[in-house]
Amino acid sequence: MITRRQRPKRLVSELFRIASFTLVVSLLTLFIFFVVSTIDLAESTLKKDLQALALVLGSQSEAALVFNDTRQATENLTAARFRDGIQNACLYQPDKRLFAAYISEGASPCPQIFEMKTAGHQTPEEILYTGTISNSGENIGYVSILASTAPSKKVIYGAFARFAGAFTIIAVFAYLLLRNRLQKALSPLQNLETTAKDIATNPLSNRRAETISQNNEISVLVDVFNNMLDTLREENGRLLASEERFRSLAENAPIGIYELDPEFNFTYTNRYWSKITQIDNPENLEELVKLSGLPDKQTHYSFFEKAKSNTASRQLEYHIRTSTNNEYRHLIEQVSPVFTIDNDETSRLTGYIGSLLDLTDLKKAQAELEDMAYCCPLTQLPNRRYLFENLESLLQQARREAYGLAVVMLDLDHFKKVNDTLGHEAGDEMLVEISNRLRKVVSRRDLVCRLGGDEFLIILNQIDSEQEISSVTDRILATVRKSLDLRDRKIDPSCSLGVARYPDNGISTTELMRNADLALYASKDQGKDRVVFFSSDLANTASERVELERKLKRAINSNLLSFHVQPKICLNTWKVVSVEVLMRWEDDVDGMIPPDKFIPVAEETGLILPLGEWLLDSVFSSMAEYRKNISEAGIQSFAINLSARQFYDKNLLNIMNSKLDKHQVDAQMIEFELTESSLIENIDSTISVMHSFKDAGCKISIDDFGTGYSSLSYLKQLPIDVLKIDRSFISDIPQDENDMEISSAIIAMAHKLGISVIAEGTETPEQIAFLKEQHCEFAQGYLISKPIPLEELLDSINEINQRCSAISEQIRFSQEKSAIAKD
Ligand code: C2E
Ligand code: CA
Ligand code: CA
């Protein structure tokens, strides 16, 4: 910075001073030289004049000397008066005695005796010339002339005065010219200086130094300077833009950003920083520590102190309570020291730059996730995972302290029906209510978990006798049985309980869980709403299942399986139009084993696939064998049940096609019955598999409709031909109005989607009458015929059709009767 005191001497003045000095010195030198040479010249001229005068006077006076004519000599000497400044002119005889003299007025007289002096002997005021007068080499006398130097001095002084005047004029003129020239030459430099000053205070100014027309160093300097300014301005602009970008980035960043100086004073905090800390414009770290309620101030200070001695950035995780609303915040802070390299190449700490990340929400979410991992979000009960991670330690404790423990498995009865009829939200409400009841009914040391769906598990801790356990399980049954209101409907819930005891029924988690599950299974099997304690019998039942599987494998291989058919009639023509194929297993030891018993085992074990393949072959073979009779009986299709596992098996279509080929059976005669629940898996693959069967020519019907997730939007997307209303909705017609409503709603809905409807399990003419009234197209059930072997059906087809006509007559008759009664 240029201060006033240090203000530099102006260059133009400096140059001017130097030039003036040079001028004056050279003029003076010239002047002195001139003066000296003028005086010199005047002196030598005077001397020469005197010499010439002496010569002239001498030669003129030769005769007078020879003839001793003093008068003539004096007259001759008087001619000296014409020369200015002559004091006297003296003529001497050879014996050096004065002969004649001319003495100017007031001047000193001639000496009487001649004395030879050096030519031009001189005092400041006078100059004397002495000489010898000779004739033909003989000395005839002497002459001396004394002249005053005053006249020549006068001439010299006059010349001095003229020269001095001329010099002064020249000097003044030269001065002015010099000044003008210098000013002109240096004015671009002055302009450069003011421009530079201006730019120093305002770097983005548009001002530029004035360019000059001359092509010299200064014009080059100005151009270079201006170019430099342009570059500077451009770079400054870029720098500003980039700074603005970073500032805006920092200002709007979703993390807190701050800067501190080396003394921990805040020099910058962004918006988010203030949002996190709830502090606006803090002064320094101390204020922040005070305002933010940092629990460990010392750690925070030493964090910054350590950052100072470390070039790498440091991280600190901590929490604060905001001063404004006392909010808890979990933060992670990262700080890096900022060093600046000085001119002497040493680095110097100029501050700190840091960021602050608010992890509060993340930590909350993490905690929630952790909770969720161990807790059922609906009922707030511990979940299966929690149970598995804790049951082991409960068992260990029981082992150590030698007390008993009971694992109670609970399953709500008919929960699926609640879900299906009242919706999932109502189902959820029920689960929450039951959970609360269970929580209340057990003691503090016990544990209630929700395993999933409507399954719960209760650990009764420190309990030994079956009696004690029974009293708790009775309380559980009782509390669950209390009725509850759901969607304006009164529900009477109940549950099935299976109990396994430690250490009697098992000592490991898996053993106890498996045995409690077996007991629960038995409880359901025995009619639900009860408690079953695990026993070795139950274990036997389980092993029976294993035995069943073994036997089923054998049955498939030894051809012990067969199928029956059950007719389906058309409610318009009252004739059999198709049949449903139902598998039968006649064991040589155990007799007839119902499909409800072996199909689930086959599904579980995967045996359903070879079983299904066998059935297709067997059915198609019979269809081929009785082709004519089937056609005469008016049977247009055979409905085959498929379980989910079969339906999604990629080989099924190929197997079916090859079997159809083998037996020359038309695919149009095949219909597949699929239960709703087996289709939920994946809508896209369901649609594509269904289409592949439809493309092959088969029909598709939905079995047990109403018991699964009967979503209309779901059905709309599927290429379905027939809906089969589940037996459970038919059996209570006409007593249960609700069932009637559901049935008529299903029929109406199916018709809207262009799907025909069949009712299964029809056992009374009233049921058929109701279904007919609702425009249900088909019916199937014991009233028409039980499932029977195909040959038997073909033999008795006329009988069955007659029975159907009789049913129709009966219905018409009773309808007419009730119409008359009404009238
Ligand atoms: P489903 O497909 O619902 O078959 C109808 C069941 O209801 C048959 O029992 C039939 O005998 C019975 N039923 C028919 N009409 C009436 C009636 O009026 N009243 C009563 N109470 N019951 C009636 P079934 O033959 O014991 O079959 C039971 C289940 O076994 C079948 O239910 C089906 O899910 C399964 N199943 C049978 N055969 C096969 C098969 O070949 N493959 C597969 N995957 N499942 C099969
Ligand atoms: Ca069926
Ligand atoms: Ca069914």
PDB file of C-alpha atoms and ligand atoms in Angstrom, residues 568 580-582 639-642 673-675 701 703-704 724 760 780, ligand 2:
ATOM      1  CA  LYS A 568     -71.336 -81.735 -12.463  1.00  0.00           C
ATOM      2  CA  GLU A 580     -64.408 -83.868 -11.453  1.00  0.00           C
ATOM      3  CA  VAL A 581     -61.606 -86.378 -11.072  1.00  0.00           C
ATOM      4  CA  LEU A 582     -60.829 -87.234  -7.409  1.00  0.00           C
ATOM      5  CA  ALA A 639     -61.812 -81.555 -14.292  1.00  0.00           C
ATOM      6  CA  ILE A 640     -58.482 -82.415 -12.720  1.00  0.00           C
ATOM      7  CA  ASN A 641     -57.323 -80.851  -9.440  1.00  0.00           C
ATOM      8  CA  LEU A 642     -53.875 -79.272  -9.459  1.00  0.00           C
ATOM      9  CA  GLU A 673     -59.128 -76.826 -10.904  1.00  0.00           C
ATOM     10  CA  LEU A 674     -56.801 -74.533  -9.010  1.00  0.00           C
ATOM     11  CA  THR A 675     -57.371 -73.218  -5.503  1.00  0.00           C
ATOM     12  CA  SER A 701     -61.513 -73.036 -12.949  1.00  0.00           C
ATOM     13  CA  ASP A 703     -61.623 -74.087  -6.780  1.00  0.00           C
ATOM     14  CA  ASP A 704     -62.746 -73.411  -3.197  1.00  0.00           C
ATOM     15  CA  LYS A 724     -66.260 -72.833  -8.009  1.00  0.00           C
ATOM     16  CA  GLU A 760     -69.798 -77.515  -4.976  1.00  0.00           C
ATOM     17  CA  GLN A 780     -72.010 -80.578  -7.993  1.00  0.00           C
TER      18      GLN A 780
HETATM   19 CA    CA B   2     -61.792 -79.668  -6.757  1.00  0.00          CA
END
